[in-house]
Amino acid sequence: MPVFADITDRLARLSIELPSWAFGNSGTRFKVFGTAGTPRTVQEKLADAAKVNELTGLAPTVALHIPWDKVEDYAALRSHAEELGVTLGTINSNTFQDDIYKFGSLTHVDDAVRQKAIDHHLECIEIMGLTGSQDLKIWLADGTNYPGQGDIRGRQDRLADSLSQIYAQLADDQRLVLEYKFFEPAFYHTDVPDWGTSYAQVTALGDRAMVCLDTGHHAPGTNIEFIVAQLLRLGKLGSFDFNSRFYADDDLIVGAADPFQLFRILYEVIRGGGLDEDSPVAFMLDQCHNVEDKIPGQIRSVLNVQEMLARALLVDVAALSDAQEAGDVLGANGIVMDAFYTDVRADLAAWRESRGLAADPMRAYAESGYQGRIEVERVGGRQAGWGA
Amino acid sequence: MPVFADITDRLARLSIELPSWAFGNSGTRFKVFGTAGTPRTVQEKLADAAKVNELTGLAPTVALHIPWDKVEDYAALRSHAEELGVTLGTINSNTFQDDIYKFGSLTHVDDAVRQKAIDHHLECIEIMGLTGSQDLKIWLADGTNYPGQGDIRGRQDRLADSLSQIYAQLADDQRLVLEYKFFEPAFYHTDVPDWGTSYAQVTALGDRAMVCLDTGHHAPGTNIEFIVAQLLRLGKLGSFDFNSRFYADDDLIVGAADPFQLFRILYEVIRGGGLDEDSPVAFMLDQCHNVEDKIPGQIRSVLNVQEMLARALLVDVAALSDAQEAGDVLGANGIVMDAFYTDVRADLAAWRESRGLAADPMRAYAESGYQGRIEVERVGGRQAGWGA
Amino acid sequence: MPVFADITDRLARLSIELPSWAFGNSGTRFKVFGTAGTPRTVQEKLADAAKVNELTGLAPTVALHIPWDKVEDYAALRSHAEELGVTLGTINSNTFQDDIYKFGSLTHVDDAVRQKAIDHHLECIEIMGLTGSQDLKIWLADGTNYPGQGDIRGRQDRLADSLSQIYAQLADDQRLVLEYKFFEPAFYHTDVPDWGTSYAQVTALGDRAMVCLDTGHHAPGTNIEFIVAQLLRLGKLGSFDFNSRFYADDDLIVGAADPFQLFRILYEVIRGGGLDEDSPVAFMLDQCHNVEDKIPGQIRSVLNVQEMLARALLVDVAALSDAQEAGDVLGANGIVMDAFYTDVRADLAAWRESRGLAADPMRAYAESGYQGRIEVERVGGRQAGWGA
Amino acid sequence: MPVFADITDRLARLSIELPSWAFGNSGTRFKVFGTAGTPRTVQEKLADAAKVNELTGLAPTVALHIPWDKVEDYAALRSHAEELGVTLGTINSNTFQDDIYKFGSLTHVDDAVRQKAIDHHLECIEIMGLTGSQDLKIWLADGTNYPGQGDIRGRQDRLADSLSQIYAQLADDQRLVLEYKFFEPAFYHTDVPDWGTSYAQVTALGDRAMVCLDTGHHAPGTNIEFIVAQLLRLGKLGSFDFNSRFYADDDLIVGAADPFQLFRILYEVIRGGGLDEDSPVAFMLDQCHNVEDKIPGQIRSVLNVQEMLARALLVDVAALSDAQEAGDVLGANGIVMDAFYTDVRADLAAWRESRGLAADPMRAYAESGYQGRIEVERVGGRQAGWGA
């Protein structure tokens, strides 16, 4: 079995994008709880994200959500981020909060509405040029609640047409990543409900269109690591949205619900080349800190990914391959479990310190005084949220 | 097989309580769409509910939600309702929208918070005295999002204590109905997640404590009609919250997702005595009209229950019993399907007309001009919603 | 809304292949119940299938399973079938009952085992030449029970290679259809678990490789009609395996668990051209009559498909399209429900009679004396089953 | 946080009953794979179980299944077991493999069949007297596959009557434990589908009737540790059947699918007094080693329970309680995760050695030569299995 020193090179490649909206308030349809210190502006969100990166060294980029993070001057925002030690990452579009999108956006039967949704994405591409973002991420709320409400087939055809218009406007170094989701907010049919649909749609677009896999967007019981392996094999895994779930799209902290599943996912990422130097796979968080503190929630999240990646890197691949070829079921499983059961926390702490980072980023945050400071400073104004 | 004339006596017993909040706006965590004509006040909600009852003859009572429907003078509200042709029904408590309930209400570890939640229910009981309501319905958002966040066992013990304090204050003709829900808004554990928990809790309280079964609050694949049969057998089925779902607690129109399931549920209601004259079972809707029109949505809902009840009443019970005893699987199933496949719509239309009701209540509503009127009249003010 | 006379032309196109194994015994891992009259030979299975076709006019072809239906002389079997009034259809391969396939077949890490599995399929193709079968259907039990037991990625690559070797041997008028299944008998990962995997694999093969959709092989909550619409759109829906389920791959009679779902699936078949004259979509049953009588079970099944197809053909497509374009959610849903709620049984009975068929095939079978005859004749020998 | 030395007293209390049938062949409806060395007799099963206990010190008792383990002389079998170093434990009844039980056993509509099923249980009680067994465990395959096939309510009433007749014959020191299961082999309704039903039925019987919780018998997403906490609170958790699952009742090795879930379950066992000296909770395995070796599969299973119990005992209960009371979500969760992430394998190995056991029981078995011996000795005869 490899030892910790063997895996640090690859461990050092881990970089996880933080979503700006994780620092704002979120909740359920029943209630959104506000908390002291919540950012009012995108600049304050960036400051919080930069704090997470400062303490963990894991989160050098921040994803924006348009229009939640709209500003007048994106070049200034980009400079501001860089001064804080982070860069601007993925641009996430939003076609689910305008009244005209009640019955769809890129799939809408009314060409005027559909054009507006396409135009919103073109605006996002323009912003990408200003922010230096590589990825345009598209998650659609499109779908229907009742059988017959919409024409499933027609909507799919219109989606293909809309996406091709958007894809055509991408610069050569930009990508489109299409996220799928099993259900919610649509409760009968969703227009991009599974990886197969996303794969079929992006394959029709071209090389720079990829699938985004959100770990919370599957049917109960789905083997997610299989999908990871399959998409890497097909060359179409563009990015992850990490979070965890017990039931539906719970958007809990990644690794909180089933750390062994996260370990298995990361094992397949490694196995499929997703951690290689030239890998196209981008890692990102997409979570809701409904009841827990947001900044430590993000710190905990990136640490969870790091801890499970370290364990996954410890799998004795050669021994595993031998056991698999020998049909030694318990032996092969044991090799995987040995890596999963290995406590990497002390090694990780020492390694962090060796790189000038906090040994225990959670404690370092608690002791930093940052939370107290923002709770005092961020009074008045309107706390950021989803705008729902 | 019975004919329609054989079933009208029992069909005439069907009475479905409407929830006042169904007429307000509701939605998902992503967006709540407003619609023209949405009530601003509880009085306007009552007017809409009365319209549903006027057209269908099925919905003579209206459930209130406290504090959403709080008024100064409940006696006046009661009179107002009666003038509209309806009466006030179940009082629904709400301990999920105050900041202090972030970590629980009747289960909260802090006695002060728990007392506040108990007091809210005592206030509800007072209101029940004024409105003439029989049932206090308790649905709790209590639960946790992360393993370790709360002490599952201690919370259950505190719940029992809180409920007993509330139960003690009920008048002799009042009941407490405890609703269970599989998940949401809590995503790791819910304090009343299943019928077994509700049953154990209400059994400890006494005869006037019953279970409320919301048809959307179960794990995937759950056989709901079995639970109906079991609770009726145990004498503890107090009420239904009707709605339908494809995925989670979708709160779609009852019967829309799986009309055959609704038929089977109603068959077990009949089989277990739930439609008998002295039945303790109350029928109520609890739905969200996120994308469809609200008043017709309610009309459609009560009609769906009526249509499926009619079909369930058409089951040839004697022949079914014979086939069951003979081990004739296909024969027994065929008898049930014969009833389900029988189109009762024309008979129902004629029967409605014979009782002075609209033959087609959906069309009657569309032609009534009511919707146009409220859209004109209800301008300004704040549209009712969940207050989330 | 169309009337029955408007739909008979398209209704007459319905043809459903029966699986030979439906007439043998099947059950669960706990028990397989035998029944009097069960066939001992493939010839007796064909006789039963022919009886279903004689009474319903819906089932002119019979699928075979190799090796369960292996015979010395396939040409003779073909003639025998034709004399009975049916033809031989899809050949189903079987690589899940030989001890060497314990850890996989077309995906096996050992080339010798994999070659044997490939050779089995080549043998099936030879048989197809003799039986005149068009389709080679491949369902694989391949998968693993424990994390680490197998290399998910490597297995997928080997699957692609195996399939390409098999595909290369097909005659020009033959097809390969690849069935996917969510789980069982493998309980951790399955090598073809979803439509996306089947689609990606068959797309790599060529035009004559298609996806087989078994209606019981999905995760809980999956919108199957969406997959139907998507595969038709992509030109890759080759065939259906019809059955129904409440929980897992229950293999109940199609339409028994959720007739409304079957109706919706058939609506999308029609919508997507799957019932057109030149449609590549083959309809087939794949069920287990664990506790009900087998021949009437098959009759009931094909009738269920016919009844739901009739209802689906009654949807007022023009009105539906108008309502969809108008964003009239309840109106559009109502149009669909009107068709679903229309009782087509009397019309179907009359239509059957007009075509020289039994008005009520279930009753006709009961009265035919066939069951009594086979119970007397088929004594001794070994009842057919899965050979598990 | 406690250290390992703090927990060994309680760890030493762990005792896990092995099912005799785990050493026989089992599989799926598709195939049962045989393996060399599989026992042919109950005596050989006991020998294998004794080997597991010898190496782990965790499995001193063996559950029998009647009729699979029927012998002429139970007193002799008891002595034989004791000579091998184990004792006979729970007696499991079987009313699912006789043809007369096709439509039910304790719930059957035919009193003659029902009496036969009752009598079978009375025979089991007699055997318990001879074997010195404490528990009669009842798992029923009773249920139906099609709506209408059976009368859900009547079956429940008959179940209550049957159970009361069986319960009446128990000796004062004997118990009845009633197992529930979500589905399979019945696919529409199961007569004891959930803990609520088992709880209601055993509560009606008396103090010596308890619930058996099989960890694989729940709907997708069910929070099992909640049920553990609830049943302990209600004083009705009689026993566990341990195994694990990804999909349905997969019967995989306990802890293999989700070790964190097993840890959480065991935490609630401790929390609720289930590991106390006088605890009524019996731990048992119930698994199928379809593709892995059986004896090491059982060793791996009891070790998994021990490892997760050790981690659960390491939870810093005082600190956790403080964090819970403070509403410190991340802090409380962190305390739980700290225990789960602690690698106890080296401490457990040393502790085993200190008690005269193998440090690594898996390796000790591999090196023992036992497997080679039984493969040579157990040739001929009929390998034990489920008899399905």
PDB file of C-alpha atoms in Angstrom, chain C residues 138-223:
ATOM      1  CA  ILE C 138     -28.403  -8.955 -25.075  1.00  0.00           C
ATOM      2  CA  TRP C 139     -29.107  -8.576 -21.422  1.00  0.00           C
ATOM      3  CA  LEU C 140     -26.105  -9.038 -19.195  1.00  0.00           C
ATOM      4  CA  ALA C 141     -26.029  -9.995 -15.547  1.00  0.00           C
ATOM      5  CA  ASP C 142     -22.495  -8.606 -15.474  1.00  0.00           C
ATOM      6  CA  GLY C 143     -21.578  -6.456 -12.533  1.00  0.00           C
ATOM      7  CA  THR C 144     -20.086  -6.649  -9.070  1.00  0.00           C
ATOM      8  CA  ASN C 145     -21.363  -6.893  -5.509  1.00  0.00           C
ATOM      9  CA  TYR C 146     -18.592  -5.072  -3.651  1.00  0.00           C
ATOM     10  CA  PRO C 147     -16.602  -1.899  -4.227  1.00  0.00           C
ATOM     11  CA  GLY C 148     -13.237  -2.898  -5.624  1.00  0.00           C
ATOM     12  CA  GLN C 149     -14.391  -6.336  -6.784  1.00  0.00           C
ATOM     13  CA  GLY C 150     -14.017  -5.286 -10.390  1.00  0.00           C
ATOM     14  CA  ASP C 151     -12.532  -2.472 -12.400  1.00  0.00           C
ATOM     15  CA  ILE C 152     -15.560  -0.543 -13.611  1.00  0.00           C
ATOM     16  CA  ARG C 153     -13.700   1.231 -16.373  1.00  0.00           C
ATOM     17  CA  GLY C 154     -11.857  -1.781 -17.681  1.00  0.00           C
ATOM     18  CA  ARG C 155     -15.054  -3.789 -17.779  1.00  0.00           C
ATOM     19  CA  GLN C 156     -16.700  -1.107 -19.883  1.00  0.00           C
ATOM     20  CA  ASP C 157     -13.845  -1.119 -22.355  1.00  0.00           C
ATOM     21  CA  ARG C 158     -13.990  -4.886 -22.638  1.00  0.00           C
ATOM     22  CA  LEU C 159     -17.747  -4.725 -23.123  1.00  0.00           C
ATOM     23  CA  ALA C 160     -17.265  -2.382 -26.057  1.00  0.00           C
ATOM     24  CA  ASP C 161     -14.764  -4.745 -27.614  1.00  0.00           C
ATOM     25  CA  SER C 162     -16.963  -7.800 -27.092  1.00  0.00           C
ATOM     26  CA  LEU C 163     -20.000  -6.110 -28.557  1.00  0.00           C
ATOM     27  CA  SER C 164     -18.086  -4.967 -31.601  1.00  0.00           C
ATOM     28  CA  GLN C 165     -17.000  -8.545 -32.285  1.00  0.00           C
ATOM     29  CA  ILE C 166     -20.571  -9.727 -32.026  1.00  0.00           C
ATOM     30  CA  TYR C 167     -21.967  -6.872 -34.075  1.00  0.00           C
ATOM     31  CA  ALA C 168     -19.515  -7.635 -36.863  1.00  0.00           C
ATOM     32  CA  GLN C 169     -21.119 -11.005 -37.398  1.00  0.00           C
ATOM     33  CA  LEU C 170     -24.686  -9.781 -37.838  1.00  0.00           C
ATOM     34  CA  ALA C 171     -26.267 -10.139 -41.222  1.00  0.00           C
ATOM     35  CA  ASP C 172     -27.415  -6.957 -42.927  1.00  0.00           C
ATOM     36  CA  ASP C 173     -31.015  -7.422 -41.925  1.00  0.00           C
ATOM     37  CA  GLN C 174     -30.246  -8.337 -38.329  1.00  0.00           C
ATOM     38  CA  ARG C 175     -30.000  -6.076 -35.320  1.00  0.00           C
ATOM     39  CA  LEU C 176     -28.362  -6.111 -31.906  1.00  0.00           C
ATOM     40  CA  VAL C 177     -30.448  -4.646 -29.081  1.00  0.00           C
ATOM     41  CA  LEU C 178     -28.710  -3.978 -25.786  1.00  0.00           C
ATOM     42  CA  GLU C 179     -30.849  -4.007 -22.676  1.00  0.00           C
ATOM     43  CA  TYR C 180     -29.947  -1.997 -19.586  1.00  0.00           C
ATOM     44  CA  LYS C 181     -30.928  -2.708 -16.008  1.00  0.00           C
ATOM     45  CA  PHE C 182     -30.526  -0.694 -12.845  1.00  0.00           C
ATOM     46  CA  PHE C 183     -29.475  -3.582 -10.619  1.00  0.00           C
ATOM     47  CA  GLU C 184     -29.910  -7.326  -9.972  1.00  0.00           C
ATOM     48  CA  PRO C 185     -28.336  -9.803  -9.889  1.00  0.00           C
ATOM     49  CA  ALA C 186     -25.339  -7.530  -9.266  1.00  0.00           C
ATOM     50  CA  PHE C 187     -25.793  -5.395  -6.191  1.00  0.00           C
ATOM     51  CA  TYR C 188     -23.002  -2.845  -6.250  1.00  0.00           C
ATOM     52  CA  HIS C 189     -22.444  -1.970  -9.875  1.00  0.00           C
ATOM     53  CA  THR C 190     -24.005  -3.212 -13.080  1.00  0.00           C
ATOM     54  CA  ASP C 191     -22.120  -2.917 -16.349  1.00  0.00           C
ATOM     55  CA  VAL C 192     -25.103  -1.657 -18.360  1.00  0.00           C
ATOM     56  CA  PRO C 193     -27.168   0.080 -15.687  1.00  0.00           C
ATOM     57  CA  ASP C 194     -28.924   2.850 -17.594  1.00  0.00           C
ATOM     58  CA  TRP C 195     -30.072   3.994 -20.995  1.00  0.00           C
ATOM     59  CA  GLY C 196     -27.106   6.330 -21.280  1.00  0.00           C
ATOM     60  CA  THR C 197     -24.676   3.434 -21.130  1.00  0.00           C
ATOM     61  CA  SER C 198     -26.650   1.346 -23.571  1.00  0.00           C
ATOM     62  CA  TYR C 199     -26.941   4.336 -25.890  1.00  0.00           C
ATOM     63  CA  ALA C 200     -23.226   5.119 -25.753  1.00  0.00           C
ATOM     64  CA  GLN C 201     -22.320   1.490 -26.409  1.00  0.00           C
ATOM     65  CA  VAL C 202     -24.718   0.901 -29.308  1.00  0.00           C
ATOM     66  CA  THR C 203     -23.901   4.238 -30.904  1.00  0.00           C
ATOM     67  CA  ALA C 204     -20.290   3.132 -31.082  1.00  0.00           C
ATOM     68  CA  LEU C 205     -21.358  -0.037 -32.887  1.00  0.00           C
ATOM     69  CA  GLY C 206     -23.417   1.275 -35.767  1.00  0.00           C
ATOM     70  CA  ASP C 207     -26.864   1.751 -37.200  1.00  0.00           C
ATOM     71  CA  ARG C 208     -28.142  -1.739 -36.540  1.00  0.00           C
ATOM     72  CA  ALA C 209     -27.392  -1.592 -32.832  1.00  0.00           C
ATOM     73  CA  MET C 210     -30.219  -0.250 -30.721  1.00  0.00           C
ATOM     74  CA  VAL C 211     -31.316   0.144 -27.115  1.00  0.00           C
ATOM     75  CA  CYS C 212     -33.819  -2.198 -25.458  1.00  0.00           C
ATOM     76  CA  LEU C 213     -35.943  -0.509 -22.812  1.00  0.00           C
ATOM     77  CA  ASP C 214     -37.330  -2.853 -20.153  1.00  0.00           C
ATOM     78  CA  THR C 215     -39.978  -0.904 -18.257  1.00  0.00           C
ATOM     79  CA  GLY C 216     -38.960  -2.475 -14.940  1.00  0.00           C
ATOM     80  CA  HIS C 217     -35.252  -1.673 -15.116  1.00  0.00           C
ATOM     81  CA  HIS C 218     -35.050   1.839 -13.741  1.00  0.00           C
ATOM     82  CA  ALA C 219     -34.311   3.612 -10.493  1.00  0.00           C
ATOM     83  CA  PRO C 220     -37.295   4.546  -8.317  1.00  0.00           C
ATOM     84  CA  GLY C 221     -39.118   7.565  -9.669  1.00  0.00           C
ATOM     85  CA  THR C 222     -37.547   7.515 -13.117  1.00  0.00           C
ATOM     86  CA  ASN C 223     -39.701   9.139 -15.787  1.00  0.00           C
TER      87      ASN C 223
END
